[in-house]
Short mmCIF file of C-alpha atoms in Angstrom, two decimals:
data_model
loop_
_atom_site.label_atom_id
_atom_site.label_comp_id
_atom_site.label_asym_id
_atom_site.label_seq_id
_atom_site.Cartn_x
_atom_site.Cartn_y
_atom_site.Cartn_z
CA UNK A 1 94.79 46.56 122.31
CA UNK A 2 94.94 47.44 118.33
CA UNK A 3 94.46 51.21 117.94
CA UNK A 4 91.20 52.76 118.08
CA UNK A 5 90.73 55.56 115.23
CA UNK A 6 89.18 58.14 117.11
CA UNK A 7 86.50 60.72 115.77
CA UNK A 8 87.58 64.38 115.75
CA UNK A 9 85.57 66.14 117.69
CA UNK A 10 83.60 69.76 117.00
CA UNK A 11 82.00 71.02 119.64
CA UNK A 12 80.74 74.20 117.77
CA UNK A 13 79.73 71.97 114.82
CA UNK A 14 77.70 70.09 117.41
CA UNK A 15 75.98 72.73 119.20
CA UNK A 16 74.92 74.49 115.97
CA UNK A 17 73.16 71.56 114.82
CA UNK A 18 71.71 71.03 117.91
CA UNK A 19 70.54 74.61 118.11
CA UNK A 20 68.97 74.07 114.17
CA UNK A 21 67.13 70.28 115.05
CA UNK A 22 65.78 70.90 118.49
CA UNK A 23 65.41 74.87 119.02
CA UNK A 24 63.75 75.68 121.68
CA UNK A 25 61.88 72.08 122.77
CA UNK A 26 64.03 71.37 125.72
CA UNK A 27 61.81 72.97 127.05
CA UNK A 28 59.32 70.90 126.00
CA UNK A 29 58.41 67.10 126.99
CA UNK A 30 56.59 63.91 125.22
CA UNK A 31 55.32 64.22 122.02
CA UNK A 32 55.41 68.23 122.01
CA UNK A 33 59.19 67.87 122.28
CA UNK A 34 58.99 65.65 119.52
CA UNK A 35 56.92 67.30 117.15
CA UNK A 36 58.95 70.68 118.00
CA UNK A 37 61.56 69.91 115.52
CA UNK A 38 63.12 71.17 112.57
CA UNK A 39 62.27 69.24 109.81
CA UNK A 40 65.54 69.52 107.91
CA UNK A 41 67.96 68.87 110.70
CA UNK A 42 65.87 66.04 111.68
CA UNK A 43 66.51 64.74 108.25
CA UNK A 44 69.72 64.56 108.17
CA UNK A 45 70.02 63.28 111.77
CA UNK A 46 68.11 60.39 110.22
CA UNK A 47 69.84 60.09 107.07
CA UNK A 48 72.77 60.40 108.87
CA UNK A 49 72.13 57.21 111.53
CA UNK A 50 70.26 54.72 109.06
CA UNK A 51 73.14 55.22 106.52
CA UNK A 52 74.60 52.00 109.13
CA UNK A 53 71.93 49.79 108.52
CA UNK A 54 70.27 50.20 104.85
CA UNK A 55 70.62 47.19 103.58
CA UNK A 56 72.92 45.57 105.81
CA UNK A 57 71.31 42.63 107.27
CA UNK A 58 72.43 40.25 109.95
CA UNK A 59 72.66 37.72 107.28
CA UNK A 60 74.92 39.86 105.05
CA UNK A 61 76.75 41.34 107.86
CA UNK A 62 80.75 41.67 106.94
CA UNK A 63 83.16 42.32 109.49
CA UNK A 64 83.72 45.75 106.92
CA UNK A 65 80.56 46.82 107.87
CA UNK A 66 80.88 46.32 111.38
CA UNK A 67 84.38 48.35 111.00
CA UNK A 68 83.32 51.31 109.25
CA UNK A 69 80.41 52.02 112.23
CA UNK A 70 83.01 52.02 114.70
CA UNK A 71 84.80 54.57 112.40
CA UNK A 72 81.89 56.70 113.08
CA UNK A 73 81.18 55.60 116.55
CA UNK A 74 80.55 59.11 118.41
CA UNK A 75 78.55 60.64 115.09
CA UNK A 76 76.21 57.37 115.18
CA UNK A 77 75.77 57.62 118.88
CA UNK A 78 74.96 61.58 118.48
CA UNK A 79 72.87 61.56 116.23
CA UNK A 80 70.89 58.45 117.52
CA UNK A 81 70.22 60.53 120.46
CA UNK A 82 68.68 63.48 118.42
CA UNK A 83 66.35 60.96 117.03
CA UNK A 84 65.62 58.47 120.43
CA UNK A 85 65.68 60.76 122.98
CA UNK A 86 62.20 62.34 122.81
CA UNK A 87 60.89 59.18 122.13
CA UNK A 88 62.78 57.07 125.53
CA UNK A 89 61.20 60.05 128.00
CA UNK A 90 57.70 59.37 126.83
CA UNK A 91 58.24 55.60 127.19
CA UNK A 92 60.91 54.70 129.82
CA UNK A 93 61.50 58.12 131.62
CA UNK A 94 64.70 60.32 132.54
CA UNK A 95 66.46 57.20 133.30
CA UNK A 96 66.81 55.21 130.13
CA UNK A 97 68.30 51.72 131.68
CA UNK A 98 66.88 48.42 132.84
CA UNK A 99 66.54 46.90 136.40
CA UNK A 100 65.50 44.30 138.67
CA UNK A 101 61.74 43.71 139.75
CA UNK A 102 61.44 42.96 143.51
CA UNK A 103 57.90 41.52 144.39
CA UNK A 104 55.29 44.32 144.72
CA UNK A 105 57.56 47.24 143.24
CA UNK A 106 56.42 49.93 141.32
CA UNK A 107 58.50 50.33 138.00
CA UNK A 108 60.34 53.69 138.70
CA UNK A 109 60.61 52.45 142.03
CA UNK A 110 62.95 49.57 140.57
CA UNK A 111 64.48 51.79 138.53
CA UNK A 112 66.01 54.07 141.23
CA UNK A 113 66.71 50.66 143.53
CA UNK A 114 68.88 49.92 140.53
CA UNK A 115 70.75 53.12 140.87
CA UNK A 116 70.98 52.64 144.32
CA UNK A 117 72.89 49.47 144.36
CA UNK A 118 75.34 51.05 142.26
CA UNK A 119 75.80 53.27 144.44
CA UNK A 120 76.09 51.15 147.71
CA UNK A 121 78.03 48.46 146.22
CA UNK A 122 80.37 50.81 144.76
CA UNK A 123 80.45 52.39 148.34
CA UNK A 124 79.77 55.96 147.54
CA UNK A 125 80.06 58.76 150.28
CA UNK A 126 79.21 62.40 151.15
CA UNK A 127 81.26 64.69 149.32
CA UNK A 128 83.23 62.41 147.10
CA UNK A 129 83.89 63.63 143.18
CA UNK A 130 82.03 61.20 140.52
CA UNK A 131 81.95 60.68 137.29
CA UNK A 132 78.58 59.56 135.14
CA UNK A 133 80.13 58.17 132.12
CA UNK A 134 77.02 58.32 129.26
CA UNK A 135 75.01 60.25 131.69
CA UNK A 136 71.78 60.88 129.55
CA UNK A 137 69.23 63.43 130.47
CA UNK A 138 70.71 63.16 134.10
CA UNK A 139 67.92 60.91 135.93
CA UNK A 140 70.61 58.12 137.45
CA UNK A 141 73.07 61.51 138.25
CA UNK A 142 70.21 63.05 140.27
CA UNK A 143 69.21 60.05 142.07
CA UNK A 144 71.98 58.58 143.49
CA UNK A 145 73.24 62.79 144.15
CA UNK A 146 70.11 62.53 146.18
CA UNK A 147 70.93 59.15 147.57
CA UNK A 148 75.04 59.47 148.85
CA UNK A 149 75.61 62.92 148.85
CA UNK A 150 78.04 62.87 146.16
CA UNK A 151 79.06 65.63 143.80
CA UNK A 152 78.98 64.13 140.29
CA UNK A 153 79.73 65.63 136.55
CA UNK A 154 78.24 64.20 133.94
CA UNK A 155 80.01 63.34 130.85
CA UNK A 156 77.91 63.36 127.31
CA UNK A 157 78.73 63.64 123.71
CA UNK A 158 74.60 64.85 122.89
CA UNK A 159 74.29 68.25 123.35
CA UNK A 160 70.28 68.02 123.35
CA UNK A 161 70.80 65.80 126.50
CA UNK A 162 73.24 67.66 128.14
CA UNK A 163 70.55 71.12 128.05
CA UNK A 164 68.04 68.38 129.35
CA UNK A 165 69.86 67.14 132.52
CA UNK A 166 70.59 70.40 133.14
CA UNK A 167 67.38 71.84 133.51
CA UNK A 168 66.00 69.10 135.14
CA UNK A 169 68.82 69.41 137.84
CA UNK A 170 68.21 72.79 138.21
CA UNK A 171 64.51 72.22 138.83
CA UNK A 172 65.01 69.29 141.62
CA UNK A 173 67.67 71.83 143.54
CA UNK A 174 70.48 69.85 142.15
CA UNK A 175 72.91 72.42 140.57
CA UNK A 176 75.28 72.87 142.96
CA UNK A 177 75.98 69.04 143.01
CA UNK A 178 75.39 68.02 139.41
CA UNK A 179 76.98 69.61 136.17
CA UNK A 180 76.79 68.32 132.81
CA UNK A 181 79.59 68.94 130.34
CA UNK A 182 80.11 67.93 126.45
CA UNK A 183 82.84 64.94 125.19
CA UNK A 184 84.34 61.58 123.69
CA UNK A 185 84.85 59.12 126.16
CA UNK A 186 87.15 58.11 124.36
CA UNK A 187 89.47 60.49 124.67
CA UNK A 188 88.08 62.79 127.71
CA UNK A 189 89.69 66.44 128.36
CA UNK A 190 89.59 65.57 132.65
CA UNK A 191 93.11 65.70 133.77
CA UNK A 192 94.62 62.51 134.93
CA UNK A 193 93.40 61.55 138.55
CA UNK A 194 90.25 63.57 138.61
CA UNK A 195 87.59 61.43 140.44
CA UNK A 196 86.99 59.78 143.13
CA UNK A 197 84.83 57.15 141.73
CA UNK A 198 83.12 56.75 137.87
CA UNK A 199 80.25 54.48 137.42
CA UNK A 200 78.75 54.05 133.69
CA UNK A 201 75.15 52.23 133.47
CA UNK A 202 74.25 50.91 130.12
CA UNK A 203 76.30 53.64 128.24
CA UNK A 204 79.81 52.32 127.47
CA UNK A 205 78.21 49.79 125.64
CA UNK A 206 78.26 52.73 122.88
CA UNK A 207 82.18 52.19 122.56
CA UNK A 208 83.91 51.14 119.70
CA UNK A 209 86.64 49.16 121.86
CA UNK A 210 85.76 48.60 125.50
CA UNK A 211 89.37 48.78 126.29
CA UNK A 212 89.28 51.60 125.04
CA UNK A 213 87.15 53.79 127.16
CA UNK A 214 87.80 51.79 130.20
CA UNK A 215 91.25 52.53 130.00
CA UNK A 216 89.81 56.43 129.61
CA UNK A 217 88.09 55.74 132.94
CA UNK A 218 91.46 54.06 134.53
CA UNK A 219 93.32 57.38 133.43
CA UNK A 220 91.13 60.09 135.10
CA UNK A 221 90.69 58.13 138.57
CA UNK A 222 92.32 58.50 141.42
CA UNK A 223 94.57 55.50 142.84
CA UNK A 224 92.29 53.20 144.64
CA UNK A 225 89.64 55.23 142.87
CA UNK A 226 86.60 52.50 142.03
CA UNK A 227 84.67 52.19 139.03
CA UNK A 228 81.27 50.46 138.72
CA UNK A 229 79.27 49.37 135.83
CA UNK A 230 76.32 48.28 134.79
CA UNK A 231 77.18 46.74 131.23
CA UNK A 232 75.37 45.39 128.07
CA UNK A 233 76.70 42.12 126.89
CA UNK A 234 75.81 39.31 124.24
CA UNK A 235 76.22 36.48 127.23
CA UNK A 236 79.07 33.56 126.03
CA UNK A 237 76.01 31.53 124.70
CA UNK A 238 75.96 33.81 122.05
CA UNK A 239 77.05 32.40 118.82
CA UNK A 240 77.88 34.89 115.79
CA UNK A 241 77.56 31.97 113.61
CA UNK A 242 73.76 31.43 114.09
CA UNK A 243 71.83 33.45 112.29
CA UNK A 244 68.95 33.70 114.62
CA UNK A 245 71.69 34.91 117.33
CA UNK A 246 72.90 37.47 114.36
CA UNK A 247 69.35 38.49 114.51
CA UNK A 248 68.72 39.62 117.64
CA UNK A 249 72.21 40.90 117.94
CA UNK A 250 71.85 43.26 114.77
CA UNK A 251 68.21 44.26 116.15
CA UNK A 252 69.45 45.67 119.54
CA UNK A 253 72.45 47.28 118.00
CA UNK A 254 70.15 49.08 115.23
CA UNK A 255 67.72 49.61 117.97
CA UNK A 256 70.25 51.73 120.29
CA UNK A 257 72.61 53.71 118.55
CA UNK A 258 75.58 51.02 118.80
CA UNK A 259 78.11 50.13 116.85
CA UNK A 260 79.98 46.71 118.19
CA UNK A 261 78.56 44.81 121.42
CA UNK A 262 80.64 41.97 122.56
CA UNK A 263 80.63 39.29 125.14
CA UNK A 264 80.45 38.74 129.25
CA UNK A 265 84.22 37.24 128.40
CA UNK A 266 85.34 39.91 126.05
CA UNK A 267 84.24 42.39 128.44
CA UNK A 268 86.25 41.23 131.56
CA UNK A 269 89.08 40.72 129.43
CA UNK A 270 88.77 44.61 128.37
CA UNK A 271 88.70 45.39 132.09
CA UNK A 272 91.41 43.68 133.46
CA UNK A 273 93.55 44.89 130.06
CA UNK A 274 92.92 48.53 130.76
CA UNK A 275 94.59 47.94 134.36
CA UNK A 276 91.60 47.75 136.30
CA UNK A 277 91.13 45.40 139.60
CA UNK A 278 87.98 43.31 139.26
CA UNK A 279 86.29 42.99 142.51
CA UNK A 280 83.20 41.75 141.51
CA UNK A 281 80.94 40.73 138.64
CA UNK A 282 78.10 39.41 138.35
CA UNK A 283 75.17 39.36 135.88
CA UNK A 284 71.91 40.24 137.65
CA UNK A 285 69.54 39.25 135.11
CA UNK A 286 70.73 35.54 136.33
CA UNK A 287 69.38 36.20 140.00
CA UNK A 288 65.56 34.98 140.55
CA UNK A 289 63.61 38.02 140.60
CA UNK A 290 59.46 38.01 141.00
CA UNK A 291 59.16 39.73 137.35
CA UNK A 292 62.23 39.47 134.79
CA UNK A 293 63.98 42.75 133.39
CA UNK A 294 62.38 42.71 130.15
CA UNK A 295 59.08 42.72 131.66
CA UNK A 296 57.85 46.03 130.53
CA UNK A 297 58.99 45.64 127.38
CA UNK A 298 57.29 42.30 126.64
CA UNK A 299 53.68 43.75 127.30
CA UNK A 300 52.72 41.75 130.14
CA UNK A 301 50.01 43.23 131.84
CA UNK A 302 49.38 41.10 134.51
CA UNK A 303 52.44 42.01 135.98
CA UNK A 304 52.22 45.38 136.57
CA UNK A 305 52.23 46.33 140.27
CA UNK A 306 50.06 49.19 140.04
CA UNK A 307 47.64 51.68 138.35
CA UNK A 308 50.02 53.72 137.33
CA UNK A 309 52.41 51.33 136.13
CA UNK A 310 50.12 49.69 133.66
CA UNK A 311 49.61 53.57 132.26
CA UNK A 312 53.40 52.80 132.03
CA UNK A 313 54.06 49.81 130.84
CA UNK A 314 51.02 49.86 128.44
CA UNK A 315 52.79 52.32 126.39
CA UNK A 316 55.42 49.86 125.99
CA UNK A 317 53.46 46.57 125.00
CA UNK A 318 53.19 46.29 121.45
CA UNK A 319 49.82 47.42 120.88
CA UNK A 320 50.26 50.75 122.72
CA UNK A 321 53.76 50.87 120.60
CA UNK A 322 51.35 50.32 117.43
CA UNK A 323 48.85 53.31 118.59
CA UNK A 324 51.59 55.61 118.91
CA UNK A 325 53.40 54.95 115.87
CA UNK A 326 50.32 55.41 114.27
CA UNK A 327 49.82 58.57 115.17
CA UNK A 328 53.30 59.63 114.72
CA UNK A 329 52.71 58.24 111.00
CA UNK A 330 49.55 60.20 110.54
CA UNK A 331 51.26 63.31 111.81
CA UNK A 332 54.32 62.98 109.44
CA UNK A 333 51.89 62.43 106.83
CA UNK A 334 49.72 66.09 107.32
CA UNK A 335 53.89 67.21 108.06
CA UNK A 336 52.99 67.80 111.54
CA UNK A 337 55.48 65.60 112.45
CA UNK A 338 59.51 65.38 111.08
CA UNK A 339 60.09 62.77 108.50
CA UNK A 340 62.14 59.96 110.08
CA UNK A 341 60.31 59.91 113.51
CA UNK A 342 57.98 57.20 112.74
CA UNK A 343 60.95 55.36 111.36
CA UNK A 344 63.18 55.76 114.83
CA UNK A 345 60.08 54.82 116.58
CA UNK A 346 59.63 51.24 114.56
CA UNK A 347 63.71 50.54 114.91
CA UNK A 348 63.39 51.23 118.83
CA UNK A 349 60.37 48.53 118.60
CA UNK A 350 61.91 46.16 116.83
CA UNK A 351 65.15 46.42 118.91
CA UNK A 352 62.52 45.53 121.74
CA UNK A 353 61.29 42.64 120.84
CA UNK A 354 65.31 41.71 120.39
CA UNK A 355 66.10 42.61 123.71
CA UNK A 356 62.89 40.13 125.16
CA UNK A 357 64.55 37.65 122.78
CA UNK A 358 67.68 37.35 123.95
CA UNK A 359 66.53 37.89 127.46
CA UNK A 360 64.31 34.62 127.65
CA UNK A 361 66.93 32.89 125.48
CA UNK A 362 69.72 34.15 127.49
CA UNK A 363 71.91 35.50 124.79
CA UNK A 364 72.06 39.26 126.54
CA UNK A 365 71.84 40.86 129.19
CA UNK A 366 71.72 44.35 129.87
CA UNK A 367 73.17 44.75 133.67
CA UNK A 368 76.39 42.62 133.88
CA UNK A 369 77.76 44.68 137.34
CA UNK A 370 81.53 45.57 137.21
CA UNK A 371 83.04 46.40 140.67
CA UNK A 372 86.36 47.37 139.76
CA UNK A 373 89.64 49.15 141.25
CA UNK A 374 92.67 51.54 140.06
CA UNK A 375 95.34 49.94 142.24
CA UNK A 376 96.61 53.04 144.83
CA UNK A 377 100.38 52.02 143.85
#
């Protein structure tokens, strides 16, 4: 693996900021946690993230460009979270991945049936030590808690998300199983051996080098420790040197905070080179489901399984995205609103409509499953 430059990391540079941009709207959901803002610190949070993308399109993409955002991996990933994170609870929920669709099942039904696999196939029991690797506002962490009786700490470089998962852990009963705490995964403070099992779903996609934080993940296992993941990858039909591929590539990377996705084979190379044993792997969005993954996100009505998930998904479609960025634009107008929101808002759209691209033209997919093993010897 070629070095990595890693970021150096300041907590109490972190926690200030995220003290000055979010105040006091943790405790606060929707759009009232998204109007509660200060407008300066949201600034710069913007500023800040769309600095990677001005003018950089997929057609004038360099590999230079691509090279200085993994410079600033764990900054771009920060701060995309201060923008995004408001924004996913109102429209996803405290789980912000993807998942299958049996026949007849409710959305956040899915969703936790998604966590749940993990968690089976992985072979999680009572009392065992976890890691969540990317944990988010804790939704996956308190689920599968719930569902195998694990003890799990949840590792997170967003300090807004980290205040988040906590309170909502303390609220479901959850504190003396789940704890949140701040860092890189790239270079983690856990002493070597830690964990029973880690599991990562849709978050080391963030990485600069796979490798990299997989070999992070090999370090603070325990021998025969296992490892599952649920990973974003352009699929090996991808071609860099189509510009329509380029396209939808640069539009999911804008759209969620990250700085170099590679492909299926990259990926498996990255886990076998970082020592792992690959058990299984498997990319569910290949398996014949009664809706597809992207469903919600493509606006499809019709398939909705309920009442309330078509109050879901309708926020989703793009005409429910269009009345709410709307009104976001309306309120930044009247300054209501921060600057910039309206703007993270249309970028998390457009990186929608990417990821339903390259979902019906099979160029990504968004739950390749890793079950992988630290050898015990």
């Amino acid at each position: 693996m070629a070095p990595i430059a890693l970021e150096n990391e300041d907590h109490s540079r972190d926690a200030a900021f995220n003290k000055a941009m979010h105040g006091k709207s943790v405790d606060s959901k929707g759009f009232r946690s998204m109007l509660n803002k200060d407008h300066d610190a949201h600034k710069a949070a913007t500023d800040e993230y769309f600095k990677h993308w001005d003018n950089k399109s997929a057609g004038t993409e360099t590999v230079e460009v691509r090279e200085a955002r993994k410079a600033e991996y764990a900054t771009l990933t920060r701060q995309y979270y201060n923008l995004a994170t408001d924004l996913y609870e109102y429209g996803w929920g405290g789980s912000f991945h993807f998942c299958r669709f049996a026949y007849g099942e409710g959305f956040h039904r899915a969703i936790a049936r998604h966590e749940h696999y993990l968690a089976h196939t992985m072979g999680l029991r009572q009392g065992m030590k976890v890691l969540d690797v990317g944990c988010g506002v804790g939704g996956p962490a308190r689920e599968i808690a719930k569902f195998a009786g694990v003890n799990i700490v949840g590792l997170n470089n967003n300090d807004y998300q980290i205040e988040r998962a906590g309170k909502y852990a303390a609220q479901e009963g959850l504190s003396d199983h789940l704890s949140f705490t701040k860092g890189d995964f790239m270079q983690m403070s856990f002493p070597a051996e830690s964990f029973d099992a880690v599991y990562a779903i849709e978050a080391t996609v963030h990485a600069p080098s796979l490798e990299g934080v997989y070999s992070q993940i090999f370090r603070v296992l325990k021998p025969g420790g296992v490892f599952g993941v649920y990973e974003w990858f352009m699929t090996d039909r991808y071609d860099n040197d189509n510009p329509h591929h380029r396209e939808v590539r640069l539009g999911i990377e804008q759209g969620d905070g990250i700085s170099n996705m590679v492909r299926v084979s990259e990926g498996l190379e990255a886990i076998k080179a970082a020592g792992f044993e690959l058990e299984m792997h498997e990319d569910l969005a290949d398996r014949t489901d009664a809706r597809p993954w992207y469903y919600p996100l493509d606006g499809d009505l019709r398939m909705a399984s309920s009442l309330g998930d078509v109050l879901t998904i309708a926020r989703m479609t793009r005409i429910g995205r269009f009345l709410a960025h709307t009104a976001v634009g309306g309120l930044e107008r009247i300054g209501v609103a921060p600057k910039g929101t309206k703007r993270t808002a249309d970028s998390l759209a457009y990186a929608a409509d990417c990821l339903v691209a390259g979902g019906k033209e099979k160029l990504f997919t968004p739950m390749y499953l890793m079950i992988a093993r630290k050898p015990k010897a």
